[in-house]
Amino acid sequence: MSTTPSDVPAAPLSHPEGEENTGAVALVDLRRYDQSWYHPGRSKPIVLLWWLVQAVAFPLTLHAHHAPRRFLLRLFGAKIGKGVVIRPSARVHYPWKVEIGDYSWIGSGVELYSLDSINIGSHCVISQNSYLCTGSHDLHDPAFGLQVAPIAIETGAWIATDCFIGPGVTIGANAVIGARSSVFRDMPAQHICVGSPCRPLKVREMRNSQPGD
């Protein structure tokens, strides 16, 4: 008789050799995990082709020569504005779910984990090693179900070095997210926001000059 995922009993925790078994039981059973409902938006061959192209072609392009990388991203469905800077070590999971506005910068080591859409406005900066993550798991679900939600980085925002932006988050226009912050909720426009979890600190004030002066 076959069993459905709900029939599978909870899995006991394993313990390294030599450690005492306390009898604790795992709250999740990863044998029940199922993401068959999720579709990446392209066929498996296209997904694999993109990952191959990114792994091989991106590192071969010159650090300051962004046009080839913009071309490859557009070829695979990304919406990339004019003058976008994207470094060779940046990674885009599914480019067809990504939109980047004019003159924005994507720094070295940035990860755009685009299980859902990532929309980055114009004149935005995503600094080195930041991680924009549209996917997570339901921590209350015994089957550890996949959850996805879009991310929006609005015009003029700066995500500083080594930040984590979680699923469903919107960063308001002209906001600044301080280095190594972890953002799990929306941040207001034109505010400097810091911390883990990230919180608004103060209004971002600008000197009396216009863009382009």
mmCIF file with all atom_site columns, C-alpha atoms in Angstrom:
data_model
loop_
_atom_site.group_PDB
_atom_site.id
_atom_site.type_symbol
_atom_site.label_atom_id
_atom_site.label_alt_id
_atom_site.label_comp_id
_atom_site.label_asym_id
_atom_site.label_entity_id
_atom_site.label_seq_id
_atom_site.pdbx_PDB_ins_code
_atom_site.Cartn_x
_atom_site.Cartn_y
_atom_site.Cartn_z
_atom_site.occupancy
_atom_site.B_iso_or_equiv
_atom_site.pdbx_formal_charge
_atom_site.auth_seq_id
_atom_site.auth_comp_id
_atom_site.auth_asym_id
_atom_site.auth_atom_id
_atom_site.pdbx_PDB_model_num
ATOM 1   C CA . MET A 1 1   ? 0.000  0.000  0.000   1.00 0.00 ? 1   MET A CA 1
ATOM 2   C CA . SER A 1 2   ? 1.485  3.374  -1.015  1.00 0.00 ? 2   SER A CA 1
ATOM 3   C CA . THR A 1 3   ? 1.679  6.260  1.400   1.00 0.00 ? 3   THR A CA 1
ATOM 4   C CA . THR A 1 4   ? 0.974  9.904  0.733   1.00 0.00 ? 4   THR A CA 1
ATOM 5   C CA . PRO A 1 5   ? 3.300  12.603 2.151   1.00 0.00 ? 5   PRO A CA 1
ATOM 6   C CA . SER A 1 6   ? 0.864  13.214 5.019   1.00 0.00 ? 6   SER A CA 1
ATOM 7   C CA . ASP A 1 7   ? 1.119  9.536  6.010   1.00 0.00 ? 7   ASP A CA 1
ATOM 8   C CA . VAL A 1 8   ? 4.882  9.699  6.510   1.00 0.00 ? 8   VAL A CA 1
ATOM 9   C CA . PRO A 1 9   ? 5.746  9.935  10.217  1.00 0.00 ? 9   PRO A CA 1
ATOM 10  C CA . ALA A 1 10  ? 7.916  12.754 11.567  1.00 0.00 ? 10  ALA A CA 1
ATOM 11  C CA . ALA A 1 11  ? 11.633 12.059 11.149  1.00 0.00 ? 11  ALA A CA 1
ATOM 12  C CA . PRO A 1 12  ? 13.736 11.606 14.292  1.00 0.00 ? 12  PRO A CA 1
ATOM 13  C CA . LEU A 1 13  ? 16.760 13.867 14.570  1.00 0.00 ? 13  LEU A CA 1
ATOM 14  C CA . SER A 1 14  ? 20.061 12.220 13.709  1.00 0.00 ? 14  SER A CA 1
ATOM 15  C CA . HIS A 1 15  ? 22.997 12.717 16.062  1.00 0.00 ? 15  HIS A CA 1
ATOM 16  C CA . PRO A 1 16  ? 26.725 12.661 15.268  1.00 0.00 ? 16  PRO A CA 1
ATOM 17  C CA . GLU A 1 17  ? 28.542 9.558  16.456  1.00 0.00 ? 17  GLU A CA 1
ATOM 18  C CA . GLY A 1 18  ? 29.491 9.867  20.101  1.00 0.00 ? 18  GLY A CA 1
ATOM 19  C CA . GLU A 1 19  ? 26.802 12.449 20.926  1.00 0.00 ? 19  GLU A CA 1
ATOM 20  C CA . GLU A 1 20  ? 23.882 11.622 23.185  1.00 0.00 ? 20  GLU A CA 1
ATOM 21  C CA . ASN A 1 21  ? 20.521 10.978 21.505  1.00 0.00 ? 21  ASN A CA 1
ATOM 22  C CA . THR A 1 22  ? 18.042 13.127 23.420  1.00 0.00 ? 22  THR A CA 1
ATOM 23  C CA . GLY A 1 23  ? 15.012 11.638 21.685  1.00 0.00 ? 23  GLY A CA 1
ATOM 24  C CA . ALA A 1 24  ? 14.100 14.941 20.015  1.00 0.00 ? 24  ALA A CA 1
ATOM 25  C CA . VAL A 1 25  ? 11.906 14.727 16.923  1.00 0.00 ? 25  VAL A CA 1
ATOM 26  C CA . ALA A 1 26  ? 12.331 16.987 13.898  1.00 0.00 ? 26  ALA A CA 1
ATOM 27  C CA . LEU A 1 27  ? 9.427  19.366 13.354  1.00 0.00 ? 27  LEU A CA 1
ATOM 28  C CA . VAL A 1 28  ? 9.907  19.048 9.599   1.00 0.00 ? 28  VAL A CA 1
ATOM 29  C CA . ASP A 1 29  ? 10.146 15.973 7.426   1.00 0.00 ? 29  ASP A CA 1
ATOM 30  C CA . LEU A 1 30  ? 12.062 16.844 4.279   1.00 0.00 ? 30  LEU A CA 1
ATOM 31  C CA . ARG A 1 31  ? 10.868 13.627 2.611   1.00 0.00 ? 31  ARG A CA 1
ATOM 32  C CA . ARG A 1 32  ? 7.540  15.429 2.255   1.00 0.00 ? 32  ARG A CA 1
ATOM 33  C CA . TYR A 1 33  ? 8.995  18.474 0.493   1.00 0.00 ? 33  TYR A CA 1
ATOM 34  C CA . ASP A 1 34  ? 7.277  19.147 -2.826  1.00 0.00 ? 34  ASP A CA 1
ATOM 35  C CA . GLN A 1 35  ? 7.803  22.102 -5.140  1.00 0.00 ? 35  GLN A CA 1
ATOM 36  C CA . SER A 1 36  ? 6.134  20.517 -8.166  1.00 0.00 ? 36  SER A CA 1
ATOM 37  C CA . TRP A 1 37  ? 3.692  23.461 -8.275  1.00 0.00 ? 37  TRP A CA 1
ATOM 38  C CA . TYR A 1 38  ? 6.528  25.913 -8.979  1.00 0.00 ? 38  TYR A CA 1
ATOM 39  C CA . HIS A 1 39  ? 7.531  26.731 -12.554 1.00 0.00 ? 39  HIS A CA 1
ATOM 40  C CA . PRO A 1 40  ? 10.618 28.872 -13.262 1.00 0.00 ? 40  PRO A CA 1
ATOM 41  C CA . GLY A 1 41  ? 9.047  30.476 -16.327 1.00 0.00 ? 41  GLY A CA 1
ATOM 42  C CA . ARG A 1 42  ? 11.153 28.717 -18.956 1.00 0.00 ? 42  ARG A CA 1
ATOM 43  C CA . SER A 1 43  ? 11.770 25.117 -19.959 1.00 0.00 ? 43  SER A CA 1
ATOM 44  C CA . LYS A 1 44  ? 14.465 23.111 -18.202 1.00 0.00 ? 44  LYS A CA 1
ATOM 45  C CA . PRO A 1 45  ? 16.812 23.202 -21.262 1.00 0.00 ? 45  PRO A CA 1
ATOM 46  C CA . ILE A 1 46  ? 16.607 27.013 -21.366 1.00 0.00 ? 46  ILE A CA 1
ATOM 47  C CA . VAL A 1 47  ? 17.269 27.248 -17.623 1.00 0.00 ? 47  VAL A CA 1
ATOM 48  C CA . LEU A 1 48  ? 20.302 24.964 -17.913 1.00 0.00 ? 48  LEU A CA 1
ATOM 49  C CA . LEU A 1 49  ? 21.562 26.844 -20.974 1.00 0.00 ? 49  LEU A CA 1
ATOM 50  C CA . TRP A 1 50  ? 21.359 30.140 -19.099 1.00 0.00 ? 50  TRP A CA 1
ATOM 51  C CA . TRP A 1 51  ? 23.243 28.756 -16.108 1.00 0.00 ? 51  TRP A CA 1
ATOM 52  C CA . LEU A 1 52  ? 25.945 27.451 -18.457 1.00 0.00 ? 52  LEU A CA 1
ATOM 53  C CA . VAL A 1 53  ? 26.204 30.767 -20.316 1.00 0.00 ? 53  VAL A CA 1
ATOM 54  C CA . GLN A 1 54  ? 26.433 32.709 -17.066 1.00 0.00 ? 54  GLN A CA 1
ATOM 55  C CA . ALA A 1 55  ? 29.039 30.367 -15.581 1.00 0.00 ? 55  ALA A CA 1
ATOM 56  C CA . VAL A 1 56  ? 31.245 30.384 -18.686 1.00 0.00 ? 56  VAL A CA 1
ATOM 57  C CA . ALA A 1 57  ? 30.655 33.667 -20.527 1.00 0.00 ? 57  ALA A CA 1
ATOM 58  C CA . PHE A 1 58  ? 30.290 36.176 -17.681 1.00 0.00 ? 58  PHE A CA 1
ATOM 59  C CA . PRO A 1 59  ? 33.762 35.514 -16.162 1.00 0.00 ? 59  PRO A CA 1
ATOM 60  C CA . LEU A 1 60  ? 35.370 35.896 -19.601 1.00 0.00 ? 60  LEU A CA 1
ATOM 61  C CA . THR A 1 61  ? 34.067 39.452 -20.067 1.00 0.00 ? 61  THR A CA 1
ATOM 62  C CA . LEU A 1 62  ? 36.165 42.438 -19.028 1.00 0.00 ? 62  LEU A CA 1
ATOM 63  C CA . HIS A 1 63  ? 35.397 43.917 -15.605 1.00 0.00 ? 63  HIS A CA 1
ATOM 64  C CA . ALA A 1 64  ? 34.484 47.374 -16.936 1.00 0.00 ? 64  ALA A CA 1
ATOM 65  C CA . HIS A 1 65  ? 32.953 46.201 -20.233 1.00 0.00 ? 65  HIS A CA 1
ATOM 66  C CA . HIS A 1 66  ? 29.286 45.844 -19.341 1.00 0.00 ? 66  HIS A CA 1
ATOM 67  C CA . ALA A 1 67  ? 27.694 45.725 -22.796 1.00 0.00 ? 67  ALA A CA 1
ATOM 68  C CA . PRO A 1 68  ? 28.246 41.957 -23.347 1.00 0.00 ? 68  PRO A CA 1
ATOM 69  C CA . ARG A 1 69  ? 26.641 41.132 -20.013 1.00 0.00 ? 69  ARG A CA 1
ATOM 70  C CA . ARG A 1 70  ? 23.691 43.407 -20.716 1.00 0.00 ? 70  ARG A CA 1
ATOM 71  C CA . PHE A 1 71  ? 23.321 41.688 -24.092 1.00 0.00 ? 71  PHE A CA 1
ATOM 72  C CA . LEU A 1 72  ? 23.325 38.197 -22.584 1.00 0.00 ? 72  LEU A CA 1
ATOM 73  C CA . LEU A 1 73  ? 20.786 39.125 -19.917 1.00 0.00 ? 73  LEU A CA 1
ATOM 74  C CA . ARG A 1 74  ? 18.481 40.666 -22.518 1.00 0.00 ? 74  ARG A CA 1
ATOM 75  C CA . LEU A 1 75  ? 18.934 37.625 -24.753 1.00 0.00 ? 75  LEU A CA 1
ATOM 76  C CA . PHE A 1 76  ? 17.509 35.489 -21.949 1.00 0.00 ? 76  PHE A CA 1
ATOM 77  C CA . GLY A 1 77  ? 14.574 37.785 -21.264 1.00 0.00 ? 77  GLY A CA 1
ATOM 78  C CA . ALA A 1 78  ? 15.783 40.313 -18.691 1.00 0.00 ? 78  ALA A CA 1
ATOM 79  C CA . LYS A 1 79  ? 14.619 43.907 -19.083 1.00 0.00 ? 79  LYS A CA 1
ATOM 80  C CA . ILE A 1 80  ? 17.811 45.949 -18.798 1.00 0.00 ? 80  ILE A CA 1
ATOM 81  C CA . GLY A 1 81  ? 17.829 49.732 -19.126 1.00 0.00 ? 81  GLY A CA 1
ATOM 82  C CA . LYS A 1 82  ? 20.491 51.862 -20.752 1.00 0.00 ? 82  LYS A CA 1
ATOM 83  C CA . GLY A 1 83  ? 23.811 52.424 -19.021 1.00 0.00 ? 83  GLY A CA 1
ATOM 84  C CA . VAL A 1 84  ? 23.354 49.577 -16.520 1.00 0.00 ? 84  VAL A CA 1
ATOM 85  C CA . VAL A 1 85  ? 26.575 48.462 -14.817 1.00 0.00 ? 85  VAL A CA 1
ATOM 86  C CA . ILE A 1 86  ? 26.730 44.766 -13.931 1.00 0.00 ? 86  ILE A CA 1
ATOM 87  C CA . ARG A 1 87  ? 29.955 43.125 -12.776 1.00 0.00 ? 87  ARG A CA 1
ATOM 88  C CA . PRO A 1 88  ? 31.186 39.739 -14.083 1.00 0.00 ? 88  PRO A CA 1
ATOM 89  C CA . SER A 1 89  ? 30.741 37.968 -10.729 1.00 0.00 ? 89  SER A CA 1
ATOM 90  C CA . ALA A 1 90  ? 27.119 39.086 -10.253 1.00 0.00 ? 90  ALA A CA 1
ATOM 91  C CA . ARG A 1 91  ? 24.642 36.206 -10.510 1.00 0.00 ? 91  ARG A CA 1
ATOM 92  C CA . VAL A 1 92  ? 21.083 36.231 -11.823 1.00 0.00 ? 92  VAL A CA 1
ATOM 93  C CA . HIS A 1 93  ? 19.092 33.057 -11.197 1.00 0.00 ? 93  HIS A CA 1
ATOM 94  C CA . TYR A 1 94  ? 16.298 33.526 -13.752 1.00 0.00 ? 94  TYR A CA 1
ATOM 95  C CA . PRO A 1 95  ? 16.951 36.643 -15.891 1.00 0.00 ? 95  PRO A CA 1
ATOM 96  C CA . TRP A 1 96  ? 13.454 36.608 -17.422 1.00 0.00 ? 96  TRP A CA 1
ATOM 97  C CA . LYS A 1 97  ? 12.121 37.525 -13.958 1.00 0.00 ? 97  LYS A CA 1
ATOM 98  C CA . VAL A 1 98  ? 14.447 40.544 -13.570 1.00 0.00 ? 98  VAL A CA 1
ATOM 99  C CA . GLU A 1 99  ? 14.020 44.185 -14.585 1.00 0.00 ? 99  GLU A CA 1
ATOM 100 C CA . ILE A 1 100 ? 16.751 46.798 -14.015 1.00 0.00 ? 100 ILE A CA 1
ATOM 101 C CA . GLY A 1 101 ? 16.198 50.479 -14.776 1.00 0.00 ? 101 GLY A CA 1
ATOM 102 C CA . ASP A 1 102 ? 18.498 52.968 -16.482 1.00 0.00 ? 102 ASP A CA 1
ATOM 103 C CA . TYR A 1 103 ? 21.970 53.664 -15.044 1.00 0.00 ? 103 TYR A CA 1
ATOM 104 C CA . SER A 1 104 ? 21.679 51.280 -12.112 1.00 0.00 ? 104 SER A CA 1
ATOM 105 C CA . TRP A 1 105 ? 24.722 49.404 -10.774 1.00 0.00 ? 105 TRP A CA 1
ATOM 106 C CA . ILE A 1 106 ? 24.900 45.716 -9.834  1.00 0.00 ? 106 ILE A CA 1
ATOM 107 C CA . GLY A 1 107 ? 28.131 45.099 -7.904  1.00 0.00 ? 107 GLY A CA 1
ATOM 108 C CA . SER A 1 108 ? 30.552 42.201 -7.677  1.00 0.00 ? 108 SER A CA 1
ATOM 109 C CA . GLY A 1 109 ? 29.218 39.095 -5.965  1.00 0.00 ? 109 GLY A CA 1
ATOM 110 C CA . VAL A 1 110 ? 25.603 40.285 -5.969  1.00 0.00 ? 110 VAL A CA 1
ATOM 111 C CA . GLU A 1 111 ? 23.041 37.467 -6.134  1.00 0.00 ? 111 GLU A CA 1
ATOM 112 C CA . LEU A 1 112 ? 19.627 38.108 -7.680  1.00 0.00 ? 112 LEU A CA 1
ATOM 113 C CA . TYR A 1 113 ? 17.803 34.955 -6.571  1.00 0.00 ? 113 TYR A CA 1
ATOM 114 C CA . SER A 1 114 ? 14.815 35.548 -8.805  1.00 0.00 ? 114 SER A CA 1
ATOM 115 C CA . LEU A 1 115 ? 12.392 32.706 -8.139  1.00 0.00 ? 115 LEU A CA 1
ATOM 116 C CA . ASP A 1 116 ? 9.850  35.545 -8.292  1.00 0.00 ? 116 ASP A CA 1
ATOM 117 C CA . SER A 1 117 ? 10.241 38.934 -9.954  1.00 0.00 ? 117 SER A CA 1
ATOM 118 C CA . ILE A 1 118 ? 12.972 41.384 -8.961  1.00 0.00 ? 118 ILE A CA 1
ATOM 119 C CA . ASN A 1 119 ? 12.337 44.935 -10.128 1.00 0.00 ? 119 ASN A CA 1
ATOM 120 C CA . ILE A 1 120 ? 15.188 47.420 -9.658  1.00 0.00 ? 120 ILE A CA 1
ATOM 121 C CA . GLY A 1 121 ? 14.450 51.025 -10.566 1.00 0.00 ? 121 GLY A CA 1
ATOM 122 C CA . SER A 1 122 ? 16.690 53.541 -12.291 1.00 0.00 ? 122 SER A CA 1
ATOM 123 C CA . HIS A 1 123 ? 19.803 55.035 -10.624 1.00 0.00 ? 123 HIS A CA 1
ATOM 124 C CA . CYS A 1 124 ? 19.868 52.272 -7.988  1.00 0.00 ? 124 CYS A CA 1
ATOM 125 C CA . VAL A 1 125 ? 23.023 50.745 -6.508  1.00 0.00 ? 125 VAL A CA 1
ATOM 126 C CA . ILE A 1 126 ? 23.163 47.123 -5.339  1.00 0.00 ? 126 ILE A CA 1
ATOM 127 C CA . SER A 1 127 ? 26.593 46.912 -3.702  1.00 0.00 ? 127 SER A CA 1
ATOM 128 C CA . GLN A 1 128 ? 29.023 44.018 -3.443  1.00 0.00 ? 128 GLN A CA 1
ATOM 129 C CA . ASN A 1 129 ? 27.878 40.646 -2.098  1.00 0.00 ? 129 ASN A CA 1
ATOM 130 C CA . SER A 1 130 ? 24.292 41.694 -1.441  1.00 0.00 ? 130 SER A CA 1
ATOM 131 C CA . TYR A 1 131 ? 21.653 38.979 -1.779  1.00 0.00 ? 131 TYR A CA 1
ATOM 132 C CA . LEU A 1 132 ? 18.159 39.692 -3.086  1.00 0.00 ? 132 LEU A CA 1
ATOM 133 C CA . CYS A 1 133 ? 16.172 36.580 -2.197  1.00 0.00 ? 133 CYS A CA 1
ATOM 134 C CA . THR A 1 134 ? 12.635 36.047 -3.512  1.00 0.00 ? 134 THR A CA 1
ATOM 135 C CA . GLY A 1 135 ? 12.346 32.485 -2.185  1.00 0.00 ? 135 GLY A CA 1
ATOM 136 C CA . SER A 1 136 ? 12.057 30.981 1.284   1.00 0.00 ? 136 SER A CA 1
ATOM 137 C CA . HIS A 1 137 ? 10.258 28.176 3.137   1.00 0.00 ? 137 HIS A CA 1
ATOM 138 C CA . ASP A 1 138 ? 7.226  28.012 5.412   1.00 0.00 ? 138 ASP A CA 1
ATOM 139 C CA . LEU A 1 139 ? 8.740  27.426 8.852   1.00 0.00 ? 139 LEU A CA 1
ATOM 140 C CA . HIS A 1 140 ? 5.325  26.357 10.215  1.00 0.00 ? 140 HIS A CA 1
ATOM 141 C CA . ASP A 1 141 ? 4.797  23.718 7.521   1.00 0.00 ? 141 ASP A CA 1
ATOM 142 C CA . PRO A 1 142 ? 5.929  20.180 8.416   1.00 0.00 ? 142 PRO A CA 1
ATOM 143 C CA . ALA A 1 143 ? 6.710  19.701 4.704   1.00 0.00 ? 143 ALA A CA 1
ATOM 144 C CA . PHE A 1 144 ? 8.883  22.888 4.633   1.00 0.00 ? 144 PHE A CA 1
ATOM 145 C CA . GLY A 1 145 ? 6.911  24.255 1.684   1.00 0.00 ? 145 GLY A CA 1
ATOM 146 C CA . LEU A 1 146 ? 8.479  26.672 -0.772  1.00 0.00 ? 146 LEU A CA 1
ATOM 147 C CA . GLN A 1 147 ? 7.320  30.294 -0.628  1.00 0.00 ? 147 GLN A CA 1
ATOM 148 C CA . VAL A 1 148 ? 8.096  32.985 -3.215  1.00 0.00 ? 148 VAL A CA 1
ATOM 149 C CA . ALA A 1 149 ? 7.339  36.711 -3.330  1.00 0.00 ? 149 ALA A CA 1
ATOM 150 C CA . PRO A 1 150 ? 8.640  39.600 -5.466  1.00 0.00 ? 150 PRO A CA 1
ATOM 151 C CA . ILE A 1 151 ? 11.201 42.228 -4.482  1.00 0.00 ? 151 ILE A CA 1
ATOM 152 C CA . ALA A 1 152 ? 11.093 45.873 -5.578  1.00 0.00 ? 152 ALA A CA 1
ATOM 153 C CA . ILE A 1 153 ? 13.979 48.320 -5.245  1.00 0.00 ? 153 ILE A CA 1
ATOM 154 C CA . GLU A 1 154 ? 12.574 51.722 -6.143  1.00 0.00 ? 154 GLU A CA 1
ATOM 155 C CA . THR A 1 155 ? 14.298 54.558 -8.003  1.00 0.00 ? 155 THR A CA 1
ATOM 156 C CA . GLY A 1 156 ? 17.485 55.967 -6.482  1.00 0.00 ? 156 GLY A CA 1
ATOM 157 C CA . ALA A 1 157 ? 17.802 53.451 -3.642  1.00 0.00 ? 157 ALA A CA 1
ATOM 158 C CA . TRP A 1 158 ? 21.188 52.181 -2.467  1.00 0.00 ? 158 TRP A CA 1
ATOM 159 C CA . ILE A 1 159 ? 21.610 48.692 -1.030  1.00 0.00 ? 159 ILE A CA 1
ATOM 160 C CA . ALA A 1 160 ? 25.052 48.837 0.612   1.00 0.00 ? 160 ALA A CA 1
ATOM 161 C CA . THR A 1 161 ? 27.570 46.005 0.879   1.00 0.00 ? 161 THR A CA 1
ATOM 162 C CA . ASP A 1 162 ? 26.563 42.519 2.032   1.00 0.00 ? 162 ASP A CA 1
ATOM 163 C CA . CYS A 1 163 ? 22.862 43.149 2.641   1.00 0.00 ? 163 CYS A CA 1
ATOM 164 C CA . PHE A 1 164 ? 20.096 40.549 2.622   1.00 0.00 ? 164 PHE A CA 1
ATOM 165 C CA . ILE A 1 165 ? 16.739 41.571 1.125   1.00 0.00 ? 165 ILE A CA 1
ATOM 166 C CA . GLY A 1 166 ? 14.005 39.053 1.848   1.00 0.00 ? 166 GLY A CA 1
ATOM 167 C CA . PRO A 1 167 ? 10.968 37.915 -0.156  1.00 0.00 ? 167 PRO A CA 1
ATOM 168 C CA . GLY A 1 168 ? 8.131  40.381 -0.600  1.00 0.00 ? 168 GLY A CA 1
ATOM 169 C CA . VAL A 1 169 ? 10.175 43.439 0.421   1.00 0.00 ? 169 VAL A CA 1
ATOM 170 C CA . THR A 1 170 ? 9.919  46.870 -1.203  1.00 0.00 ? 170 THR A CA 1
ATOM 171 C CA . ILE A 1 171 ? 12.726 49.369 -0.660  1.00 0.00 ? 171 ILE A CA 1
ATOM 172 C CA . GLY A 1 172 ? 11.303 52.868 -1.088  1.00 0.00 ? 172 GLY A CA 1
ATOM 173 C CA . ALA A 1 173 ? 12.663 55.394 -3.566  1.00 0.00 ? 173 ALA A CA 1
ATOM 174 C CA . ASN A 1 174 ? 15.996 56.983 -2.570  1.00 0.00 ? 174 ASN A CA 1
ATOM 175 C CA . ALA A 1 175 ? 16.284 54.889 0.594   1.00 0.00 ? 175 ALA A CA 1
ATOM 176 C CA . VAL A 1 176 ? 19.697 53.711 1.820   1.00 0.00 ? 176 VAL A CA 1
ATOM 177 C CA . ILE A 1 177 ? 20.113 50.272 3.393   1.00 0.00 ? 177 ILE A CA 1
ATOM 178 C CA . GLY A 1 178 ? 23.270 50.231 5.526   1.00 0.00 ? 178 GLY A CA 1
ATOM 179 C CA . ALA A 1 179 ? 25.992 47.627 5.064   1.00 0.00 ? 179 ALA A CA 1
ATOM 180 C CA . ARG A 1 180 ? 25.236 44.108 6.325   1.00 0.00 ? 180 ARG A CA 1
ATOM 181 C CA . SER A 1 181 ? 21.617 44.865 7.093   1.00 0.00 ? 181 SER A CA 1
ATOM 182 C CA . SER A 1 182 ? 18.949 42.165 6.853   1.00 0.00 ? 182 SER A CA 1
ATOM 183 C CA . VAL A 1 183 ? 15.634 43.442 5.520   1.00 0.00 ? 183 VAL A CA 1
ATOM 184 C CA . PHE A 1 184 ? 12.435 41.462 6.120   1.00 0.00 ? 184 PHE A CA 1
ATOM 185 C CA . ARG A 1 185 ? 9.819  44.214 5.719   1.00 0.00 ? 185 ARG A CA 1
ATOM 186 C CA . ASP A 1 186 ? 9.289  47.279 3.545   1.00 0.00 ? 186 ASP A CA 1
ATOM 187 C CA . MET A 1 187 ? 11.554 50.280 4.127   1.00 0.00 ? 187 MET A CA 1
ATOM 188 C CA . PRO A 1 188 ? 10.288 53.859 3.654   1.00 0.00 ? 188 PRO A CA 1
ATOM 189 C CA . ALA A 1 189 ? 11.368 56.166 0.854   1.00 0.00 ? 189 ALA A CA 1
ATOM 190 C CA . GLN A 1 190 ? 14.293 58.550 1.410   1.00 0.00 ? 190 GLN A CA 1
ATOM 191 C CA . HIS A 1 191 ? 15.290 57.060 4.756   1.00 0.00 ? 191 HIS A CA 1
ATOM 192 C CA . ILE A 1 192 ? 18.599 55.669 5.966   1.00 0.00 ? 192 ILE A CA 1
ATOM 193 C CA . CYS A 1 193 ? 17.842 52.208 7.334   1.00 0.00 ? 193 CYS A CA 1
ATOM 194 C CA . VAL A 1 194 ? 20.225 49.914 9.204   1.00 0.00 ? 194 VAL A CA 1
ATOM 195 C CA . GLY A 1 195 ? 20.413 46.767 11.271  1.00 0.00 ? 195 GLY A CA 1
ATOM 196 C CA . SER A 1 196 ? 19.431 43.143 11.434  1.00 0.00 ? 196 SER A CA 1
ATOM 197 C CA . PRO A 1 197 ? 16.486 43.233 11.397  1.00 0.00 ? 197 PRO A CA 1
ATOM 198 C CA . CYS A 1 198 ? 16.666 46.488 9.449   1.00 0.00 ? 198 CYS A CA 1
ATOM 199 C CA . ARG A 1 199 ? 14.868 49.574 10.795  1.00 0.00 ? 199 ARG A CA 1
ATOM 200 C CA . PRO A 1 200 ? 14.542 53.170 9.551   1.00 0.00 ? 200 PRO A CA 1
ATOM 201 C CA . LEU A 1 201 ? 17.062 55.423 11.306  1.00 0.00 ? 201 LEU A CA 1
ATOM 202 C CA . LYS A 1 202 ? 16.597 58.905 9.871   1.00 0.00 ? 202 LYS A CA 1
ATOM 203 C CA . VAL A 1 203 ? 15.589 60.838 6.776   1.00 0.00 ? 203 VAL A CA 1
ATOM 204 C CA . ARG A 1 204 ? 18.171 60.944 3.992   1.00 0.00 ? 204 ARG A CA 1
ATOM 205 C CA . GLU A 1 205 ? 18.974 64.612 3.468   1.00 0.00 ? 205 GLU A CA 1
ATOM 206 C CA . MET A 1 206 ? 20.657 65.802 0.272   1.00 0.00 ? 206 MET A CA 1
ATOM 207 C CA . ARG A 1 207 ? 22.818 68.810 -0.468  1.00 0.00 ? 207 ARG A CA 1
ATOM 208 C CA . ASN A 1 208 ? 21.298 71.545 -2.625  1.00 0.00 ? 208 ASN A CA 1
ATOM 209 C CA . SER A 1 209 ? 22.273 70.227 -6.029  1.00 0.00 ? 209 SER A CA 1
ATOM 210 C CA . GLN A 1 210 ? 20.439 68.568 -8.862  1.00 0.00 ? 210 GLN A CA 1
ATOM 211 C CA . PRO A 1 211 ? 21.394 65.249 -10.485 1.00 0.00 ? 211 PRO A CA 1
ATOM 212 C CA . GLY A 1 212 ? 23.917 65.963 -13.212 1.00 0.00 ? 212 GLY A CA 1
ATOM 213 C CA . ASP A 1 213 ? 25.305 69.150 -11.609 1.00 0.00 ? 213 ASP A CA 1
#
